Short mmCIF file of C-alpha atoms in Angstrom, two decimals:
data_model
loop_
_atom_site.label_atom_id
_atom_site.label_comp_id
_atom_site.label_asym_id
_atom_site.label_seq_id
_atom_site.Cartn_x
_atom_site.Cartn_y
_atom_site.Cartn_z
CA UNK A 491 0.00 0.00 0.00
CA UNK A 492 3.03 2.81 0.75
CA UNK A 493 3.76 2.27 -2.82
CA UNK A 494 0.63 2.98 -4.43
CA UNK A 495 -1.15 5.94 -1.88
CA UNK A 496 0.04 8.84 -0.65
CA UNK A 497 1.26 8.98 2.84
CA UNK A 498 -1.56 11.07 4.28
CA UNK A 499 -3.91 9.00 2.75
CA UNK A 500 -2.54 6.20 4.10
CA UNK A 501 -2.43 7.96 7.65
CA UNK A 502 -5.85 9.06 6.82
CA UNK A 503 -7.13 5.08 6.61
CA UNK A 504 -5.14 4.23 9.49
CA UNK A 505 -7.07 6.57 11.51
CA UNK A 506 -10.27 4.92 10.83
CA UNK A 507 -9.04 1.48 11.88
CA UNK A 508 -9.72 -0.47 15.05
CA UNK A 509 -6.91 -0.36 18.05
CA UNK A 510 -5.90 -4.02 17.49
CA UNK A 511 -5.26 -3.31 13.86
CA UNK A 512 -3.26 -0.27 14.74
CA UNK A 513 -0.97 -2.65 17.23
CA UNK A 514 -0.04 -4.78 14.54
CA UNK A 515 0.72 -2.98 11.76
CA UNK A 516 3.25 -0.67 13.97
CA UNK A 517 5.26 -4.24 13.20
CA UNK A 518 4.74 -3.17 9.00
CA UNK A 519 7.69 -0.51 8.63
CA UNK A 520 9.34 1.77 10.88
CA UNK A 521 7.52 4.76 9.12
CA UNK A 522 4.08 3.44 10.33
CA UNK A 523 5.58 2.70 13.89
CA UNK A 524 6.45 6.29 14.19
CA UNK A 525 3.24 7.48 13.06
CA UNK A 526 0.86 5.61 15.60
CA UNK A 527 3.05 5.82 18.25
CA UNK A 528 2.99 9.66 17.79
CA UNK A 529 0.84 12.21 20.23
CA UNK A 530 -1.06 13.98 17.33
CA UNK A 531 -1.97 10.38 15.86
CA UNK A 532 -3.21 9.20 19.09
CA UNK A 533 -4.96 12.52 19.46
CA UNK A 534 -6.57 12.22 16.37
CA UNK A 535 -7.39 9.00 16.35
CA UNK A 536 -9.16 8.72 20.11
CA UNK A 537 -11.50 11.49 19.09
CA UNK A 538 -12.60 9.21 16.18
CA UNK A 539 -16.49 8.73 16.59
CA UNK A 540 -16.26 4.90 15.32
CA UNK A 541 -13.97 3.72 18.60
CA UNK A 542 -16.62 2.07 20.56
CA UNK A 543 -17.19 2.84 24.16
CA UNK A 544 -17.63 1.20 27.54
CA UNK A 545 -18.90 1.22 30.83
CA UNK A 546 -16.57 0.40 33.65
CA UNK A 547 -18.62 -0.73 36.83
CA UNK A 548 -16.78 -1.11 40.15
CA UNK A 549 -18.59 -2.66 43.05
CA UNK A 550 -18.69 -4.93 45.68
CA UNK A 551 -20.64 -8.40 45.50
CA UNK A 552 -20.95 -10.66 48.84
CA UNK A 553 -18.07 -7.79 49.84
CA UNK A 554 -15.45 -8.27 47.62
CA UNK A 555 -14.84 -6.04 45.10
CA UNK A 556 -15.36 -6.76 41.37
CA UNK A 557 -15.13 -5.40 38.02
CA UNK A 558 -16.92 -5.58 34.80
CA UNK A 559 -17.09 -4.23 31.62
CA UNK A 560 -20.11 -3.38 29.42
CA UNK A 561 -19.94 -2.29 25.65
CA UNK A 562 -22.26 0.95 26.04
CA UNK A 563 -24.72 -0.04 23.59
CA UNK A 564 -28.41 -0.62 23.27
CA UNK A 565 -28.07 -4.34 24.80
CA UNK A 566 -25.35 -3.54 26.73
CA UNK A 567 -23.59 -6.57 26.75
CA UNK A 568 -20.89 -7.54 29.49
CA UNK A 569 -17.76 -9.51 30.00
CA UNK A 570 -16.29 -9.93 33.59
CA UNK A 571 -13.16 -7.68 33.61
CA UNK A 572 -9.97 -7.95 35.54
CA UNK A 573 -7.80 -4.96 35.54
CA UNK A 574 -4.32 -5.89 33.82
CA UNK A 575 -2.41 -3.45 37.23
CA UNK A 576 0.69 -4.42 38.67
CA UNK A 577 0.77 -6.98 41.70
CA UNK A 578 2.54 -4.61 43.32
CA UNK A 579 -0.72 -2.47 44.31
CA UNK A 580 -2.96 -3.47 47.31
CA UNK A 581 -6.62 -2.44 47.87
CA UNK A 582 -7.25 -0.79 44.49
CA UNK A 583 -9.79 2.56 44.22
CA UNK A 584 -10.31 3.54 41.00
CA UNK A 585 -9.82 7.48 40.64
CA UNK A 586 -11.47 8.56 37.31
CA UNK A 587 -11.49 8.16 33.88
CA UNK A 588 -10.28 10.10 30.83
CA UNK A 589 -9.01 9.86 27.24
CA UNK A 590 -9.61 5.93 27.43
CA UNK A 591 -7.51 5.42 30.63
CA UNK A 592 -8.79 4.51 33.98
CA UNK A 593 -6.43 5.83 37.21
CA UNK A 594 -6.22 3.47 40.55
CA UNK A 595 -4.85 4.15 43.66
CA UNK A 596 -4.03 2.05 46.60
CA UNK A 597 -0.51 1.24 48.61
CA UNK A 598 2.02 -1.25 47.33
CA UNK A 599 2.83 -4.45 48.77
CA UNK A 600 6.08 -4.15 49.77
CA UNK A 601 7.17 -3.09 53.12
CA UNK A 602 7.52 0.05 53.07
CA UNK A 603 3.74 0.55 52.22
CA UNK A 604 4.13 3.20 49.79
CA UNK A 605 0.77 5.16 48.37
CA UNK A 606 1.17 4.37 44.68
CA UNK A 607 -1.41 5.48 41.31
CA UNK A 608 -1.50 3.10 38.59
CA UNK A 609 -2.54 4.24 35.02
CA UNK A 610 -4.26 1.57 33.15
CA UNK A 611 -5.51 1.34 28.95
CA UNK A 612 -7.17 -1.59 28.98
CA UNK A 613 -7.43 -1.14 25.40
CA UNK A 614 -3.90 -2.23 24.93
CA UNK A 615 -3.68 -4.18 28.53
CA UNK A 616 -0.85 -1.84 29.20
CA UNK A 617 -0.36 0.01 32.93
CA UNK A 618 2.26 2.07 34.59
CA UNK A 619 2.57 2.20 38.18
CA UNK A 620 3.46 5.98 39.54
CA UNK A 621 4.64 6.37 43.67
CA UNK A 622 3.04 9.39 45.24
CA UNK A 623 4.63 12.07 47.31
CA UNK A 624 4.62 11.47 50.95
CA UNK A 625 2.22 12.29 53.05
CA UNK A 626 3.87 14.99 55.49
CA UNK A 627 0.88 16.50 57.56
CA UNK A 628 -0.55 14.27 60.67
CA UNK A 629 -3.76 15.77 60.35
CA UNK A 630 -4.93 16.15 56.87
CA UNK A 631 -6.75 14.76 53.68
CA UNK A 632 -5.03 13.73 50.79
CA UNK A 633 -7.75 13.89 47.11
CA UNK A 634 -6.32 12.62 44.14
CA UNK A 635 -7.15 13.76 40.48
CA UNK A 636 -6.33 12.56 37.14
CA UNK A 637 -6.75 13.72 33.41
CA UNK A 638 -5.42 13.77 30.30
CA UNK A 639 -4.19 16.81 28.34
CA UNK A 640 -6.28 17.21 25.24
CA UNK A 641 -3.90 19.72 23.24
CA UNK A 642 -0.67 17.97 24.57
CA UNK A 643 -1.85 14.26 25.17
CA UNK A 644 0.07 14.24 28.74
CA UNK A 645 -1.32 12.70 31.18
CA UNK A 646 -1.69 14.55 34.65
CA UNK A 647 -2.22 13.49 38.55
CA UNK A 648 -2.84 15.74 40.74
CA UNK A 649 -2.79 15.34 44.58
CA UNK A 650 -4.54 17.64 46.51
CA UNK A 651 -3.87 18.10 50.79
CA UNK A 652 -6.58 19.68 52.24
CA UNK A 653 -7.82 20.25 55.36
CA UNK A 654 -9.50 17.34 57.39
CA UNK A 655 -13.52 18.04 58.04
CA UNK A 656 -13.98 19.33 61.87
CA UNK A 657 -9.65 20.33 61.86
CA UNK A 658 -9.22 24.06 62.78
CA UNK A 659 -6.37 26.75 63.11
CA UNK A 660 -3.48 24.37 64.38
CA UNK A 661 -3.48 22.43 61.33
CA UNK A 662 -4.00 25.97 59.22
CA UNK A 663 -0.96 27.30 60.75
CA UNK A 664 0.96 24.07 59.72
CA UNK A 665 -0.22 24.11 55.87
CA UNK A 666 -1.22 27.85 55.44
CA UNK A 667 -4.85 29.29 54.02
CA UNK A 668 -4.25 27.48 50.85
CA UNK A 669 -4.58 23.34 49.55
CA UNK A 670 -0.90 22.14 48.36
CA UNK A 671 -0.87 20.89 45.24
CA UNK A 672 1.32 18.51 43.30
CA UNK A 673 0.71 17.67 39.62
CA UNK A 674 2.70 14.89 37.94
CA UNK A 675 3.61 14.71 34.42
CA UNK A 676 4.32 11.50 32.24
CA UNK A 677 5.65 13.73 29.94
CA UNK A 678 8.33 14.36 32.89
CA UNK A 679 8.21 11.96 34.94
CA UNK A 680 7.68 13.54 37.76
CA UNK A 681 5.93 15.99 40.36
CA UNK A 682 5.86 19.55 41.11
CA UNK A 683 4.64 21.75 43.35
CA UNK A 684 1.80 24.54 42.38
CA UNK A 685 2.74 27.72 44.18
CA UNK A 686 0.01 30.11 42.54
CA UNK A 687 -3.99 30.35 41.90
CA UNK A 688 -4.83 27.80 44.69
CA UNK A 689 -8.32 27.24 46.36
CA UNK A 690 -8.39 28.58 49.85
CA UNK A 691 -8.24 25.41 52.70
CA UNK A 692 -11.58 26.07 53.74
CA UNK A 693 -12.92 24.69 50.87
CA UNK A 694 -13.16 20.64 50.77
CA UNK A 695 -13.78 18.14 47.44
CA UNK A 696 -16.37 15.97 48.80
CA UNK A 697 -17.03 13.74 45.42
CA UNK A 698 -15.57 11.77 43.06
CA UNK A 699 -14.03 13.43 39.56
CA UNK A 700 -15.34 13.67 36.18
CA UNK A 701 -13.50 14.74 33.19
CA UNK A 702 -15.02 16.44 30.62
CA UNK A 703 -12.63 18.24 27.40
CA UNK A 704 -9.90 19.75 29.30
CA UNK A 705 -11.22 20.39 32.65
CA UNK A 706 -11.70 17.81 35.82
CA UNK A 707 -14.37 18.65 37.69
CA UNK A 708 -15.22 17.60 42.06
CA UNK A 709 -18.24 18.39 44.25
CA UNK A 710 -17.04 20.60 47.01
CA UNK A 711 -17.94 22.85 49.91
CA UNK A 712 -17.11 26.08 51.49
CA UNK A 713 -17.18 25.76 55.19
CA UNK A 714 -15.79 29.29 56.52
CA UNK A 715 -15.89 30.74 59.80
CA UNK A 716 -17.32 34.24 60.57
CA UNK A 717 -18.20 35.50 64.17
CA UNK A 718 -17.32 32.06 65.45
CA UNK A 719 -20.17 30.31 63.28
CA UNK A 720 -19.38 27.72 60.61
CA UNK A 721 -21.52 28.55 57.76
CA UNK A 722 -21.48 25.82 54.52
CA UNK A 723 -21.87 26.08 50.81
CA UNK A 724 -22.04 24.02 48.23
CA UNK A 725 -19.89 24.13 45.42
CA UNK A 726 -17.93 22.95 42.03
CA UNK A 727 -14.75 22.92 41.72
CA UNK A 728 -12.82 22.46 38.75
CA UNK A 729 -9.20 22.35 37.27
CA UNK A 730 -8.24 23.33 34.14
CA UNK A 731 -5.38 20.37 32.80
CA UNK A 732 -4.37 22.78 30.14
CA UNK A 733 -2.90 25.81 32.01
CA UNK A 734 -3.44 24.19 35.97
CA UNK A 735 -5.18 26.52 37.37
CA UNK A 736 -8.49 25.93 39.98
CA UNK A 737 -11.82 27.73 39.12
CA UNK A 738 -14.68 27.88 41.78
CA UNK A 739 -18.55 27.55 40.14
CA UNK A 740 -20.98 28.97 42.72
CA UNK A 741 -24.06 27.31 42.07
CA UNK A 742 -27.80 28.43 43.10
CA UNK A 743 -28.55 29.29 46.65
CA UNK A 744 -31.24 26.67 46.76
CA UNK A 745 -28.51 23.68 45.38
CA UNK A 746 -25.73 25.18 47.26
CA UNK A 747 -27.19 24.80 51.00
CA UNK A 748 -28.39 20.90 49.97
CA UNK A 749 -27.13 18.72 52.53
CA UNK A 750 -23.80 17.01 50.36
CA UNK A 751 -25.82 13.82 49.87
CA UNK A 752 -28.49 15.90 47.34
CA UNK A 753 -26.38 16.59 44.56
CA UNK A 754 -23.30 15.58 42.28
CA UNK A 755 -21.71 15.94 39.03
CA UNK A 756 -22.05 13.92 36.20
CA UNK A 757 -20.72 13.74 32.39
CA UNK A 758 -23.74 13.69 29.78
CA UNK A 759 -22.05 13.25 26.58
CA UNK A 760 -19.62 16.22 26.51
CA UNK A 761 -21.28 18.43 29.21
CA UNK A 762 -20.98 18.64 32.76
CA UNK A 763 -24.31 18.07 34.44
CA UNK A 764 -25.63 18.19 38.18
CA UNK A 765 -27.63 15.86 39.69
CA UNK A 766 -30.20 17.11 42.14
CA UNK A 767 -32.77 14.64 44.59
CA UNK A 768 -35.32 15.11 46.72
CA UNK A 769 -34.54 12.73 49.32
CA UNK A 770 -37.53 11.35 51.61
CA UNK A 771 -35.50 9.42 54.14
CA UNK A 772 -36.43 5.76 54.78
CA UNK A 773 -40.34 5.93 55.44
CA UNK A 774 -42.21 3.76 52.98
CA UNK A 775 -45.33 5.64 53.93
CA UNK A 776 -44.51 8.82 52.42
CA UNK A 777 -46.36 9.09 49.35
CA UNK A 778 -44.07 11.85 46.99
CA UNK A 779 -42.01 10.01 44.92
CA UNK A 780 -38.06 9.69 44.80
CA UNK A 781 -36.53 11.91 41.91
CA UNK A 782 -33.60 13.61 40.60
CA UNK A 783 -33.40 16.59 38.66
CA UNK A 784 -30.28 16.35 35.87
CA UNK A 785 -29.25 20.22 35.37
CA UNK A 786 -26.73 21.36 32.38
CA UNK A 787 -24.16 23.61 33.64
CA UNK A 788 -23.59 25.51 30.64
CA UNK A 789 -20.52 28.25 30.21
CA UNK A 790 -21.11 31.99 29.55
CA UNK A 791 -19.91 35.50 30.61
CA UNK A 792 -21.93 33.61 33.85
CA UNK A 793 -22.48 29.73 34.22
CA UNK A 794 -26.08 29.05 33.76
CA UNK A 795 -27.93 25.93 34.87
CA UNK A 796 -30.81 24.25 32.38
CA UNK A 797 -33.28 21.86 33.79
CA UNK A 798 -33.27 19.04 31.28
CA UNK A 799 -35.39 16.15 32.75
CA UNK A 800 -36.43 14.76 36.23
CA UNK A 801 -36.34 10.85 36.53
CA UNK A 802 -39.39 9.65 39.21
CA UNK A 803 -38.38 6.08 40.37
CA UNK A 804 -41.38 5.34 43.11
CA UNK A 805 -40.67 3.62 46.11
CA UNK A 806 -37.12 2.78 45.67
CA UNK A 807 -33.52 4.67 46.92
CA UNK A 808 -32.21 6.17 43.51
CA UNK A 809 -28.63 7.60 42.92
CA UNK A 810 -27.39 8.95 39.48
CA UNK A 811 -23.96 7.34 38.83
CA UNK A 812 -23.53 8.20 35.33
CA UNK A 813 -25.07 8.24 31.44
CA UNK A 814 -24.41 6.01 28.46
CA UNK A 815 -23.56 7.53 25.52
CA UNK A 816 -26.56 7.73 24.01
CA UNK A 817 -27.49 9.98 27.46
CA UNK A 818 -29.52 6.92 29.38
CA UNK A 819 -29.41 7.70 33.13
CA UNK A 820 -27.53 4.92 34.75
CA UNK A 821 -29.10 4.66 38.06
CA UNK A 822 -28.69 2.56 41.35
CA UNK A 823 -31.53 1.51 42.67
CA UNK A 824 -32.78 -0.03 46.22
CA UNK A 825 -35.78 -1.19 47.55
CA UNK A 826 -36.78 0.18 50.81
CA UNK A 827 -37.35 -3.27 52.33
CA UNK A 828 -33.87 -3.94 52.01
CA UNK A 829 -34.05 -6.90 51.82
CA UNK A 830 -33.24 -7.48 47.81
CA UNK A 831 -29.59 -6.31 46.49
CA UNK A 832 -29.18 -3.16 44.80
CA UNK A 833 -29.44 -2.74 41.01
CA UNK A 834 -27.80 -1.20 38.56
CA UNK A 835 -30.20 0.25 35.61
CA UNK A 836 -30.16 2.05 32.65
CA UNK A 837 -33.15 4.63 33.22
CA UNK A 838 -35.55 5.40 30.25
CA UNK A 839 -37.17 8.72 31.58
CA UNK A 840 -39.77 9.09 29.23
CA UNK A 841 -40.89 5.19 29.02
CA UNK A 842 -40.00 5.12 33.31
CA UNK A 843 -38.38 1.65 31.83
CA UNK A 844 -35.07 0.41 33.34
CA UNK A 845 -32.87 -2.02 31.90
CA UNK A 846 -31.29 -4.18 34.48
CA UNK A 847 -27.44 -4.37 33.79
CA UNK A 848 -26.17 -5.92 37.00
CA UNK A 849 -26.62 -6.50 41.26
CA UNK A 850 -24.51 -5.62 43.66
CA UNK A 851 -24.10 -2.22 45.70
CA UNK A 852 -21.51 0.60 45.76
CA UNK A 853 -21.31 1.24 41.90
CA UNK A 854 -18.92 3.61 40.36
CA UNK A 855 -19.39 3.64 36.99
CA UNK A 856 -16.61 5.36 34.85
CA UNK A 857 -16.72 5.58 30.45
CA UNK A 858 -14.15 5.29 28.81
CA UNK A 859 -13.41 5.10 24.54
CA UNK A 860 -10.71 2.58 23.06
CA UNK A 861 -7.51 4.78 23.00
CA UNK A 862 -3.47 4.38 22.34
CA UNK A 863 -2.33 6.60 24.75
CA UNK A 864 0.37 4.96 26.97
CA UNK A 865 1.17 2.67 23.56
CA UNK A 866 4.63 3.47 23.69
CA UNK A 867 5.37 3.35 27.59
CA UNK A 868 6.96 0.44 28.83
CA UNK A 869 4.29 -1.86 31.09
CA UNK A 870 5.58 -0.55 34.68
CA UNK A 871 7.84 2.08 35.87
CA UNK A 872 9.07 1.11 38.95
CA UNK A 873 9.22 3.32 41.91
#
């Protein structure tokens, strides 16, 4: 074929083709190696619209964890999934999701117990283990974030010490009115510290990420101190993977004094959303139903916040935990009783219909699209 097309027209085709395609002709000629293995081929070729997508559920099952995968299409179908990470990681959480890799973290197995983050493509069953800076403070929270540079295709972990909930002015005097940041770079190999544009320490991430273009976003909350009184407010927070820098997004009086158990964040397609409930406690006798509002959080010279759709799910204990590509609510669903396991559904909100996809109980759900980024890293750095 290099004899007869063009070479952009060959790089043109190669775009379109699947990832295990890609993986073997990198073995054709050293010309084609260089090409896929390059960042603006991988860039262009994990925005391709014809890379299918999936579903990665975490969640526990007669407590132990497990993991599955689902192909995120109309019959969703699944195949049990064990992450390809190093042995040397114990207790695995995953982080996030972004650019077709999913982020763990947990400790290593060795003895000196190290905190370590593992970056996994299970695309290309390839992962890179990463140790993280020492914790230093006694009294403190350590949040860990993860995305990958759109423009540069570098992946990014940030870790975040904040203030513990309920800690005061002896642990602000040891850190200072600010979070310190560290952001590591594969690109470098390293981390660094963030000395500039930093969130004040008052303000805490409460949820877990979501990554949407170049931006990971958290649920947080403001809990300052004036005349003596502790006054909260809900809040998102977001950083920019770009240029690193933090942005606050106050939201709506009436969302942002929700107790933190009434709202998160969500990715619908390409747009940050915010999940909103209405949360009747545990009495099966009260007769207003269980719901969720889904709100776009759209960007202008203000952010603005659209009401899309409300999803009604009588009777049962409903939490948002994510949307299929198509924009299905993926909900997790309990029965009051108790007494049956929780679901996991895909939510129809027009029909009320719900696809069963799988039992169990503390889902995380994260997407992810086949990708090539960390194609050219070797299978574990070691540390």
């Amino acid at each position: 074929m290099s004899d007869e097309l063009p070479f952009h027209i060959q790089e043109a085709i190669l775009k379109r083709l699947p990832i295990k395609s890609l993986i073997q002709f990198r073995s054709v000629s050293r010309t084609w190696k260089s090409l896929i293995d390059s960042s603006e081929f991988i860039a262009a070729h994990s925005v391709s619209h014809t890379q299918p997508q999936h579903l990665f559920v975490s969640y526990t099952d007669t407590k132990e964890d497990k993991y599955v995968s689902f192909i995120d299409d109309d019959s969703f179908p699944q195949h049990r999934f064990v992450p390809s990470l190093p042995l040397s990681i114990r207790h695995p959480r995953i982080v996030g999701s972004s650019y077709g890799l999913l982020c763990f973290k947990g400790d290593s197995a060795s003895i000196y117990r190290k905190r370590i983050a593992v970056l996994l493509n299970p695309s290309i069953r390839k992962s890179i283990a990463i140790a993280l800076p020492d914790m230093i403070y006694t009294n403190h929270l350590i949040v860990l974030g993860f995305g990958v540079c759109p423009v540069t295709i570098d992946t990014k972990i940030i870790q975040i010490t904040q203030m513990r909930w309920g800690w005061g002015s002896e642990l602000k005097s040891e850190i200072g009115n600010f979070w310190e940041v560290k952001v590591y770079k594969q690109s470098s190999g390293k981390f660094t510290s963030l000395s500039g544009n930093l969130p004040s320490i008052s303000i805490h991430i409460m949820g877990p990420q979501v990554v949407i273009g170049k931006s990971i976003y958290w649920c947080a909350v403001d809990c300052a101190t004036a005349d003596s009184v502790l006054k909260t407010r809900n809040l998102i927070m977001s950083f920019d993977l770009t240029n690193e820098s933090f942005e606050v997004i106050d939201l709506p009086d009436r969302i942002a004094i929700l107790p933190l158990s009434q709202f998160s964040v969500s990715k619908l397609r390409e747009s940050l959303v915010m999940v909103e409930y209405n949360r009747r406690g545990y009495d099966p006798t009260d007769v207003e139903q269980v719901c969720c509002t889904v709100w776009m959080v759209e960007r202008g010279v203000e952010r603005s916040f659209t009401n899309l759709f409300t999803i009604k799910a009588p009777g049962d204990l409903m939490t948002a935990v994510g949307f299929t590509r198509k924009g299905g609510p993926i909900m997790e669903l309990q029965e009051y009783t108790f007494e049956s396991p929780e679901e996991l559904v895909v939510y129809e909100p027009n029909s009320e219909l719900s696809n069963h996809l799988i039992s169990g109980s503390s889902f995380i759900v994260n997407s992810y699209t086949e990708t090539l980024v960390l194609l050219g890293s070797s299978d574990c750095i070691s540390y």
